[in-house]
CSV table of N, CA and C in Angstrom, one decimal:
chain,number,residue,atom,x,y,z
A,1,MET,N,12.1,-24.9,-2.6
A,1,MET,CA,12.0,-23.5,-2.3
A,1,MET,C,10.5,-23.0,-2.9
A,2,TYR,N,9.9,-22.4,-1.9
A,2,TYR,CA,8.6,-21.8,-2.1
A,2,TYR,C,8.4,-21.3,-3.7
A,3,GLN,N,9.4,-20.3,-4.1
A,3,GLN,CA,9.1,-19.6,-5.1
A,3,GLN,C,9.1,-20.4,-6.3
A,4,GLN,N,9.3,-21.7,-6.3
A,4,GLN,CA,9.1,-22.6,-7.2
A,4,GLN,C,7.7,-22.8,-8.0
A,5,LYS,N,6.7,-22.3,-7.1
A,5,LYS,CA,5.3,-22.3,-7.3
A,5,LYS,C,4.8,-21.4,-8.4
A,6,ILE,N,5.8,-20.4,-8.6
A,6,ILE,CA,5.6,-19.3,-9.7
A,6,ILE,C,6.7,-19.5,-10.6
A,7,PRO,N,6.5,-19.8,-12.0
A,7,PRO,CA,7.4,-19.8,-12.9
A,7,PRO,C,8.3,-18.3,-13.3
A,8,PRO,N,9.4,-18.4,-13.1
A,8,PRO,CA,9.9,-17.1,-13.3
A,8,PRO,C,9.8,-16.3,-14.5
A,9,PRO,N,9.6,-16.9,-15.6
A,9,PRO,CA,8.9,-16.0,-16.8
A,9,PRO,C,7.6,-15.1,-16.5
A,10,SER,N,6.8,-15.7,-15.5
A,10,SER,CA,5.6,-15.1,-15.5
A,10,SER,C,5.8,-14.0,-14.0
A,11,ILE,N,6.8,-13.9,-13.6
A,11,ILE,CA,7.0,-12.7,-12.7
A,11,ILE,C,6.6,-11.4,-13.0
A,12,PRO,N,7.1,-10.7,-14.3
A,12,PRO,CA,6.6,-9.4,-14.6
A,12,PRO,C,5.0,-9.4,-14.8
A,13,ASN,N,4.4,-10.3,-15.2
A,13,ASN,CA,2.9,-10.4,-15.3
A,13,ASN,C,2.2,-10.5,-14.1
A,14,PHE,N,3.0,-11.1,-13.2
A,14,PHE,CA,2.3,-11.6,-12.0
A,14,PHE,C,2.3,-10.2,-11.1
A,15,PHE,N,3.5,-9.6,-11.0
A,15,PHE,CA,3.5,-8.3,-10.3
A,15,PHE,C,2.9,-7.2,-11.1
A,16,LYS,N,3.1,-7.1,-12.2
A,16,LYS,CA,2.6,-6.0,-13.0
A,16,LYS,C,3.3,-4.7,-12.4
A,17,THR,N,2.3,-3.7,-11.8
A,17,THR,CA,2.7,-2.6,-11.2
A,17,THR,C,2.4,-2.5,-9.7
A,18,SER,N,2.2,-3.8,-9.2
A,18,SER,CA,2.1,-4.0,-7.6
A,18,SER,C,3.0,-4.3,-6.7
A,19,LEU,N,4.4,-4.5,-7.4
A,19,LEU,CA,5.7,-4.7,-6.7
A,19,LEU,C,6.1,-3.4,-5.9
A,20,GLU,N,6.3,-3.7,-4.6
A,20,GLU,CA,6.6,-2.5,-3.5
A,20,GLU,C,7.9,-2.9,-3.1
A,21,ALA,N,8.9,-1.9,-2.6
A,21,ALA,CA,10.2,-2.3,-2.2
A,21,ALA,C,10.1,-3.2,-1.0
A,22,PRO,N,9.2,-3.2,-0.1
A,22,PRO,CA,9.3,-4.0,1.1
A,22,PRO,C,9.2,-5.5,0.7
A,23,LEU,N,8.1,-5.7,-0.4
A,23,LEU,CA,8.1,-7.0,-0.8
A,23,LEU,C,9.5,-7.6,-1.5
A,24,LEU,N,9.9,-6.6,-2.6
A,24,LEU,CA,11.2,-6.9,-3.2
A,24,LEU,C,12.2,-7.2,-2.3
A,25,ALA,N,12.3,-6.4,-1.0
A,25,ALA,CA,13.4,-6.6,0.0
A,25,ALA,C,13.1,-8.2,0.5
A,26,GLN,N,12.0,-8.5,0.7
A,26,GLN,CA,11.8,-9.8,1.4
A,26,GLN,C,11.9,-11.0,0.3
A,27,ILE,N,11.7,-10.5,-0.8
A,27,ILE,CA,12.0,-11.8,-2.2
A,27,ILE,C,13.6,-12.1,-2.1
A,28,LEU,N,14.3,-10.7,-2.1
A,28,LEU,CA,15.8,-10.8,-2.0
A,28,LEU,C,16.2,-11.6,-0.9
A,29,GLN,N,15.6,-11.4,0.4
A,29,GLN,CA,16.1,-12.1,1.6
A,29,GLN,C,15.9,-13.6,1.6
A,30,VAL,N,14.9,-14.0,0.8
A,30,VAL,CA,14.3,-15.5,0.8
A,30,VAL,C,15.5,-16.1,-0.3
A,31,CYS,N,15.6,-15.4,-1.3
A,31,CYS,CA,16.6,-16.0,-2.3
A,31,CYS,C,18.0,-16.0,-1.9
A,32,LEU,N,18.3,-14.9,-1.1
A,32,LEU,CA,19.7,-15.0,-0.5
A,32,LEU,C,19.9,-16.2,0.5
A,33,GLU,N,18.7,-16.4,1.3
A,33,GLU,CA,18.7,-17.7,2.3
A,33,GLU,C,18.8,-18.8,1.6
A,34,ALA,N,18.1,-19.0,0.4
A,34,ALA,CA,18.1,-20.2,-0.4
A,34,ALA,C,19.5,-20.5,-0.9
A,35,VAL,N,20.0,-19.5,-1.4
A,35,VAL,CA,21.5,-19.9,-2.2
A,35,VAL,C,22.6,-20.0,-1.1
A,36,THR,N,22.4,-19.5,0.2
A,36,THR,CA,23.5,-19.7,1.0
A,36,THR,C,23.3,-20.8,1.8
A,37,THR,N,22.0,-21.5,2.1
A,37,THR,CA,21.8,-22.6,2.7
A,37,THR,C,21.5,-23.9,1.9
A,38,SER,N,21.0,-24.0,0.7
A,38,SER,CA,20.7,-24.9,0.2
A,38,SER,C,21.6,-25.9,-0.2
A,39,GLU,N,21.4,-27.2,-0.3
A,39,GLU,CA,22.3,-28.1,-0.7
A,39,GLU,C,22.2,-28.6,-2.4
A,40,ASP,N,21.1,-27.8,-2.8
A,40,ASP,CA,20.7,-28.2,-4.2
A,40,ASP,C,21.3,-27.5,-5.0
A,41,ASP,N,22.1,-28.3,-6.0
A,41,ASP,CA,23.1,-27.7,-6.9
A,41,ASP,C,22.4,-26.6,-7.8
A,42,ASN,N,20.9,-26.9,-8.1
A,42,ASN,CA,20.2,-26.2,-9.1
A,42,ASN,C,19.8,-24.8,-8.6
A,43,ILE,N,19.7,-24.4,-7.4
A,43,ILE,CA,19.1,-23.3,-6.7
A,43,ILE,C,19.6,-22.2,-7.2
A,44,LYS,N,21.2,-22.0,-7.4
A,44,LYS,CA,21.8,-20.7,-8.1
A,44,LYS,C,21.0,-20.3,-9.4
A,45,ALA,N,20.9,-21.3,-10.2
A,45,ALA,CA,20.6,-21.0,-11.6
A,45,ALA,C,19.0,-20.8,-11.4
A,46,LEU,N,18.4,-21.4,-10.4
A,46,LEU,CA,16.8,-20.8,-10.4
A,46,LEU,C,16.6,-19.5,-9.9
A,47,VAL,N,17.5,-19.1,-8.8
A,47,VAL,CA,17.6,-17.7,-8.4
A,47,VAL,C,18.0,-16.8,-9.3
A,48,ARG,N,19.2,-17.3,-10.1
A,48,ARG,CA,19.4,-16.2,-11.3
A,48,ARG,C,18.2,-16.1,-12.3
A,49,GLU,N,17.5,-17.1,-12.5
A,49,GLU,CA,16.3,-16.8,-13.5
A,49,GLU,C,15.4,-15.9,-12.8
A,50,TYR,N,15.0,-16.1,-11.6
A,50,TYR,CA,14.2,-15.1,-10.8
A,50,TYR,C,14.8,-13.6,-10.9
A,51,LEU,N,15.8,-13.6,-10.5
A,51,LEU,CA,16.3,-12.2,-10.7
A,51,LEU,C,16.4,-11.6,-11.9
A,52,THR,N,16.5,-12.4,-13.0
A,52,THR,CA,16.2,-11.8,-14.4
A,52,THR,C,15.1,-11.4,-14.5
A,53,PHE,N,14.1,-12.0,-14.1
A,53,PHE,CA,12.8,-11.7,-14.5
A,53,PHE,C,12.1,-10.7,-13.5
A,54,LEU,N,12.8,-10.7,-12.2
A,54,LEU,CA,12.2,-9.6,-11.3
A,54,LEU,C,12.7,-8.1,-12.0
A,55,MET,N,13.7,-8.3,-12.5
A,55,MET,CA,14.3,-6.7,-13.3
A,55,MET,C,13.5,-6.4,-14.5
A,56,LYS,N,12.6,-7.4,-14.8
A,56,LYS,CA,11.7,-6.7,-16.0
A,56,LYS,C,10.3,-6.3,-15.5
A,57,VAL,N,10.1,-6.5,-14.2
A,57,VAL,CA,8.7,-6.0,-13.7
A,57,VAL,C,8.8,-4.6,-13.9
A,58,PRO,N,7.5,-4.1,-14.3
A,58,PRO,CA,7.5,-2.6,-14.6
A,58,PRO,C,7.7,-2.0,-13.4
A,59,ARG,N,8.4,-0.6,-13.5
A,59,ARG,CA,9.0,0.1,-12.4
A,59,ARG,C,9.9,-0.3,-11.4
A,60,PHE,N,10.6,-1.4,-12.0
A,60,PHE,CA,11.5,-2.2,-11.3
A,60,PHE,C,12.7,-1.0,-10.7
A,61,SER,N,13.2,-0.3,-11.7
A,61,SER,CA,14.2,0.8,-11.4
A,61,SER,C,13.9,1.6,-10.3
A,62,THR,N,12.5,2.2,-10.3
A,62,THR,CA,12.0,3.2,-9.3
A,62,THR,C,11.8,2.4,-8.0
A,63,ILE,N,11.3,1.3,-8.1
A,63,ILE,CA,11.1,0.6,-6.8
A,63,ILE,C,12.3,0.4,-6.0
A,64,SER,N,13.5,-0.2,-6.8
A,64,SER,CA,14.7,-0.2,-6.2
A,64,SER,C,15.5,1.0,-5.6
A,65,LEU,N,15.0,2.1,-6.0
A,65,LEU,CA,15.4,3.2,-5.3
A,65,LEU,C,15.0,3.3,-3.9
A,66,PHE,N,13.8,2.6,-3.6
A,66,PHE,CA,13.4,2.9,-2.2
A,66,PHE,C,14.0,1.6,-1.2
A,67,LEU,N,14.8,0.8,-1.9
A,67,LEU,CA,15.5,-0.1,-0.8
A,67,LEU,C,16.4,0.6,-0.2
A,68,SER,N,16.6,0.1,1.2
A,68,SER,CA,17.7,0.6,2.1
A,68,SER,C,19.0,0.0,1.6
A,69,LYS,N,20.0,0.7,2.2
A,69,LYS,CA,21.4,0.4,1.8
A,69,LYS,C,21.7,-1.2,1.9
A,70,ARG,N,21.3,-1.5,3.0
A,70,ARG,CA,21.5,-2.9,3.4
A,70,ARG,C,20.6,-3.8,2.3
A,71,GLU,N,19.5,-3.6,2.0
A,71,GLU,CA,18.7,-4.3,1.1
A,71,GLU,C,19.4,-4.3,-0.4
A,72,LYS,N,20.1,-3.1,-0.6
A,72,LYS,CA,20.7,-3.0,-1.9
A,72,LYS,C,22.0,-3.9,-2.0
A,73,GLU,N,22.6,-3.9,-0.8
A,73,GLU,CA,23.8,-4.6,-0.6
A,73,GLU,C,23.5,-6.2,-0.8
A,74,ASP,N,22.2,-6.5,-0.1
A,74,ASP,CA,21.8,-8.0,-0.1
A,74,ASP,C,21.7,-8.4,-1.6
A,75,GLY,N,21.1,-7.4,-2.4
A,75,GLY,CA,20.8,-7.6,-3.8
A,75,GLY,C,22.1,-7.8,-4.8
A,76,ARG,N,23.0,-7.0,-4.4
A,76,ARG,CA,24.3,-7.0,-5.1
A,76,ARG,C,24.9,-8.4,-4.7
A,77,ARG,N,24.9,-8.7,-3.5
A,77,ARG,CA,25.7,-10.0,-3.1
A,77,ARG,C,24.8,-11.2,-3.6
A,78,LEU,N,23.5,-11.3,-3.8
A,78,LEU,CA,22.9,-12.1,-4.3
A,78,LEU,C,23.2,-12.3,-5.6
A,79,GLY,N,23.2,-11.2,-6.4
A,79,GLY,CA,23.9,-11.3,-7.8
A,79,GLY,C,25.1,-11.8,-8.0
A,80,GLU,N,26.2,-11.5,-7.2
A,80,GLU,CA,27.5,-12.0,-7.2
A,80,GLU,C,27.4,-13.6,-6.9
A,81,ILE,N,26.5,-14.0,-6.0
A,81,ILE,CA,26.6,-15.4,-5.6
A,81,ILE,C,26.1,-16.2,-6.9
A,82,VAL,N,25.0,-15.7,-7.4
A,82,VAL,CA,24.4,-16.5,-8.6
A,82,VAL,C,25.0,-16.2,-10.0
A,83,GLY,N,25.9,-15.1,-9.9
A,83,GLY,CA,26.5,-14.7,-11.4
A,83,GLY,C,25.5,-13.9,-12.2
A,84,ASP,N,24.9,-13.0,-11.7
A,84,ASP,CA,24.3,-12.0,-12.5
A,84,ASP,C,24.8,-10.8,-12.2
A,85,ASP,N,25.6,-10.2,-13.1
A,85,ASP,CA,26.2,-8.9,-13.0
A,85,ASP,C,25.4,-7.7,-13.0
A,86,SER,N,24.0,-8.0,-13.4
A,86,SER,CA,23.1,-6.8,-13.8
A,86,SER,C,22.8,-6.2,-12.3
A,87,TRP,N,22.8,-6.9,-11.4
A,87,TRP,CA,22.3,-6.6,-10.0
A,87,TRP,C,23.5,-5.6,-9.3
A,88,ARG,N,24.6,-5.4,-9.8
A,88,ARG,CA,25.7,-4.5,-9.3
A,88,ARG,C,25.1,-3.1,-9.4
A,89,ARG,N,24.1,-2.6,-10.4
A,89,ARG,CA,23.5,-1.4,-10.6
A,89,ARG,C,22.6,-1.1,-9.3
A,90,LEU,N,22.3,-1.9,-8.4
A,90,LEU,CA,21.5,-1.4,-7.3
A,90,LEU,C,22.0,-0.4,-6.5
Protein backbone atom coordinates (compact mmCIF):
# COMPACT_ATOMS: atom_id res chain seq x y z
CA MET A 1 0.00 0.00 0.00
CA TYR A 2 1.46 3.33 -1.05
CA GLN A 3 0.44 5.08 2.17
CA GLN A 4 2.98 3.03 4.07
CA LYS A 5 5.55 5.58 2.91
CA ILE A 6 4.16 8.07 5.46
CA PRO A 7 4.12 6.82 9.06
CA PRO A 8 0.61 7.25 10.51
CA PRO A 9 1.74 9.36 13.52
CA SER A 10 3.20 11.94 11.13
CA ILE A 11 -0.14 12.50 9.32
CA PRO A 12 -1.31 15.50 11.41
CA ASN A 13 2.03 17.26 11.03
CA PHE A 14 2.28 16.33 7.36
CA PHE A 15 -1.06 17.90 6.45
CA LYS A 16 -1.21 20.61 9.14
CA THR A 17 -3.94 22.86 7.72
CA SER A 18 -3.62 21.86 4.07
CA LEU A 19 -5.95 18.85 4.02
CA GLU A 20 -9.04 19.54 1.91
CA ALA A 21 -12.23 17.52 1.45
CA PRO A 22 -11.40 16.20 -2.07
CA LEU A 23 -8.06 14.86 -0.86
CA LEU A 24 -9.63 13.34 2.25
CA ALA A 25 -12.24 11.64 0.05
CA GLN A 26 -9.48 10.20 -2.15
CA ILE A 27 -7.57 8.92 0.89
CA LEU A 28 -10.72 7.25 2.17
CA GLN A 29 -11.29 5.64 -1.25
CA VAL A 30 -7.74 4.27 -1.37
CA CYS A 31 -8.04 2.92 2.17
CA LEU A 32 -11.42 1.35 1.41
CA GLU A 33 -9.99 -0.26 -1.72
CA ALA A 34 -7.04 -1.57 0.28
CA VAL A 35 -9.10 -3.21 3.03
CA THR A 36 -11.60 -4.75 0.63
CA THR A 37 -9.09 -6.17 -1.86
CA SER A 38 -5.89 -6.88 0.04
CA GLU A 39 -4.99 -10.34 1.23
CA ASP A 40 -2.57 -8.83 3.77
CA ASP A 41 -3.83 -9.58 7.28
CA ASN A 42 -2.16 -6.44 8.67
CA ILE A 43 -3.86 -3.99 6.32
CA LYS A 44 -6.91 -3.40 8.54
CA ALA A 45 -4.72 -2.48 11.50
CA LEU A 46 -2.64 -0.17 9.34
CA VAL A 47 -5.71 1.56 7.88
CA ARG A 48 -7.23 1.87 11.38
CA GLU A 49 -4.04 3.63 12.47
CA TYR A 50 -4.21 6.00 9.49
CA LEU A 51 -7.85 6.80 10.27
CA THR A 52 -6.97 7.53 13.89
CA PHE A 53 -4.31 10.02 12.91
CA LEU A 54 -6.35 11.55 10.08
CA MET A 55 -8.90 12.59 12.68
CA LYS A 56 -6.12 14.46 14.50
CA VAL A 57 -5.40 16.70 11.51
CA PRO A 58 -6.24 20.31 12.37
CA ARG A 59 -9.69 21.32 11.08
CA PHE A 60 -10.66 17.68 10.43
CA SER A 61 -14.21 18.16 11.71
CA THR A 62 -14.66 21.20 9.47
CA ILE A 63 -13.17 19.43 6.45
CA SER A 64 -15.46 16.44 6.96
CA LEU A 65 -18.49 18.75 6.67
CA PHE A 66 -17.59 19.26 3.01
CA LEU A 67 -17.62 15.55 2.14
CA SER A 68 -20.52 14.37 0.03
CA LYS A 69 -23.09 12.00 1.50
CA ARG A 70 -21.48 9.10 -0.35
CA GLU A 71 -17.99 10.04 0.83
CA LYS A 72 -19.23 10.16 4.42
CA GLU A 73 -20.86 6.76 3.96
CA ASP A 74 -17.55 5.42 2.60
CA GLY A 75 -15.79 6.78 5.70
CA ARG A 76 -18.35 5.14 8.00
CA ARG A 77 -18.11 1.86 6.12
CA LEU A 78 -14.33 1.98 6.28
CA GLY A 79 -14.48 2.62 10.02
CA GLU A 80 -16.81 -0.36 10.47
CA ILE A 81 -14.54 -2.65 8.44
CA VAL A 82 -11.41 -1.77 10.41
CA GLY A 83 -13.18 -1.52 13.79
CA ASP A 84 -12.89 2.24 14.38
CA ASP A 85 -16.18 3.46 15.86
CA SER A 86 -15.13 7.11 15.87
CA TRP A 87 -15.91 7.32 12.13
CA ARG A 88 -19.62 6.80 12.79
CA ARG A 89 -19.83 10.55 13.50
CA LEU A 90 -19.15 11.53 9.90
